[in-house]
C-alpha cells in the first residue's frame, strides 16, 4: 500500500471527511485530494502532523526513500508571470509533461511554473511566449535547444495559475500523464492526451477531447463534463452522492453503470455527463 492509499484508508477508518482532515491538519481540502490521488507527498511538517494524528511512526507512513523525496521537493523551477487586466480567454499550448495542474487564484496574474527534480536547465530548455490580443491571451510553452519530449514526459511538472475573476475560458493543447484541475470555475477544454484527470474543488464546464483511455477522478461533478473520444475506453469515478444526467452523441458510444449506480442518474439533475465521438465506452463508478 503506497502513501496515497494509506492516507485514504486511515481517513475512512477514523470517519473523517476530506474537509475534516484538512481542518485538523490546517491545510486545504485540495491538498488532501492531491495526496490521496498520488499527486505528491506532504512536506515533512505535514507528515509529522499526520503521523501524530493517527498515532503512527514516520516509518509506518513511508519508507526512507519517500521521506527524503518529501523533504527535497522540486529542485529546479522556472516561473513566468503576466498581469491580466480584463476578462480573458486563455489559449495555452504545452509540451509533453508528466503532470499539468491548472488552478484559479484571487491574484490578477497568470503564473506559469515549470518544475522538476531532475531537469537542471529548465530556463534554457523551455521558453514561455505570451501574445496578448483583445480579450485573448495566447500562451505557448516551447521546447528549446536539447530539450526532449521523452524527458518532459518523465520529469516535467507544469503548474498554471489563472485569475479567478478574470478568466472566461481556457483551451489547453497538451499531452500529459496526469491533468489536475483545482477550483477551475470556468469553461475548460483539453485537446490532446491525459492518462489520468483529477477534478478537485468547484469546476465549471469541462470538455476532454482525448483519443486515449482515461481515468477521471471527480471530487465533485462539474456543471457539465463532456468527453469526446474515438475508439477509447475510459472510466469516471464520482462521489457516492452525486446526482447527474447522461447523454451520448455520435456512433456506437455507451455509458456503463456497474455497482448499481444507475439510480443516481437523474434526468432533472443539473450536472451533465456527456460521451461523444465514435466507438467509445465510459464506465461510471462510485469512489
PDB file of N, CA, C and O in Angstrom, residues 60 78 99 112 115 143-144 155 183 270 274:
ATOM      1  N   UNK A  60       5.981   4.003   9.661  1.00  0.00           N
ATOM      2  CA  UNK A  60       4.720   3.367   9.286  1.00  0.00           C
ATOM      3  C   UNK A  60       4.050   4.079   8.121  1.00  0.00           C
ATOM      4  O   UNK A  60       3.251   3.474   7.397  1.00  0.00           O
ATOM      5  N   UNK A  78      11.241  27.212 -12.948  1.00  0.00           N
ATOM      6  CA  UNK A  78      11.303  28.386 -13.810  1.00  0.00           C
ATOM      7  C   UNK A  78       9.904  28.997 -13.825  1.00  0.00           C
ATOM      8  O   UNK A  78       8.934  28.318 -14.174  1.00  0.00           O
ATOM      9  N   UNK A  99       3.069  15.943 -15.525  1.00  0.00           N
ATOM     10  CA  UNK A  99       1.859  16.402 -14.860  1.00  0.00           C
ATOM     11  C   UNK A  99       1.607  17.872 -15.180  1.00  0.00           C
ATOM     12  O   UNK A  99       2.532  18.673 -15.208  1.00  0.00           O
ATOM     13  N   UNK A 112       2.914  30.800 -14.698  1.00  0.00           N
ATOM     14  CA  UNK A 112       3.300  29.507 -15.257  1.00  0.00           C
ATOM     15  C   UNK A 112       4.583  29.074 -14.570  1.00  0.00           C
ATOM     16  O   UNK A 112       5.620  29.745 -14.680  1.00  0.00           O
ATOM     17  N   UNK A 115       8.541  22.949 -13.251  1.00  0.00           N
ATOM     18  CA  UNK A 115       9.284  22.398 -12.123  1.00  0.00           C
ATOM     19  C   UNK A 115       9.730  20.976 -12.401  1.00  0.00           C
ATOM     20  O   UNK A 115       9.076  20.229 -13.140  1.00  0.00           O
ATOM     21  N   UNK A 143       9.525  23.978 -26.246  1.00  0.00           N
ATOM     22  CA  UNK A 143      10.804  23.304 -26.027  1.00  0.00           C
ATOM     23  C   UNK A 143      11.885  24.027 -26.804  1.00  0.00           C
ATOM     24  O   UNK A 143      11.684  24.434 -27.941  1.00  0.00           O
ATOM     25  N   UNK A 144      13.046  24.155 -26.198  1.00  0.00           N
ATOM     26  CA  UNK A 144      14.160  24.820 -26.849  1.00  0.00           C
ATOM     27  C   UNK A 144      15.386  23.917 -26.796  1.00  0.00           C
ATOM     28  O   UNK A 144      15.477  22.997 -25.978  1.00  0.00           O
ATOM     29  N   UNK A 155       9.583  13.821 -16.328  1.00  0.00           N
ATOM     30  CA  UNK A 155      10.018  14.629 -15.183  1.00  0.00           C
ATOM     31  C   UNK A 155       9.537  16.070 -15.155  1.00  0.00           C
ATOM     32  O   UNK A 155       9.867  16.796 -14.211  1.00  0.00           O
ATOM     33  N   UNK A 183     -10.328  23.901  -8.495  1.00  0.00           N
ATOM     34  CA  UNK A 183     -11.134  25.127  -8.398  1.00  0.00           C
ATOM     35  C   UNK A 183     -11.108  25.921  -9.698  1.00  0.00           C
ATOM     36  O   UNK A 183     -11.055  27.154  -9.675  1.00  0.00           O
ATOM     37  N   UNK A 270     -28.806  18.924 -12.475  1.00  0.00           N
ATOM     38  CA  UNK A 270     -28.135  19.995 -13.204  1.00  0.00           C
ATOM     39  C   UNK A 270     -26.831  19.520 -13.843  1.00  0.00           C
ATOM     40  O   UNK A 270     -26.420  20.039 -14.882  1.00  0.00           O
ATOM     41  N   UNK A 274     -21.630  13.771 -20.582  1.00  0.00           N
ATOM     42  CA  UNK A 274     -21.894  13.518 -21.994  1.00  0.00           C
ATOM     43  C   UNK A 274     -20.722  12.790 -22.627  1.00  0.00           C
ATOM     44  O   UNK A 274     -19.563  13.173 -22.450  1.00  0.00           O
TER      45      UNK A 274
END
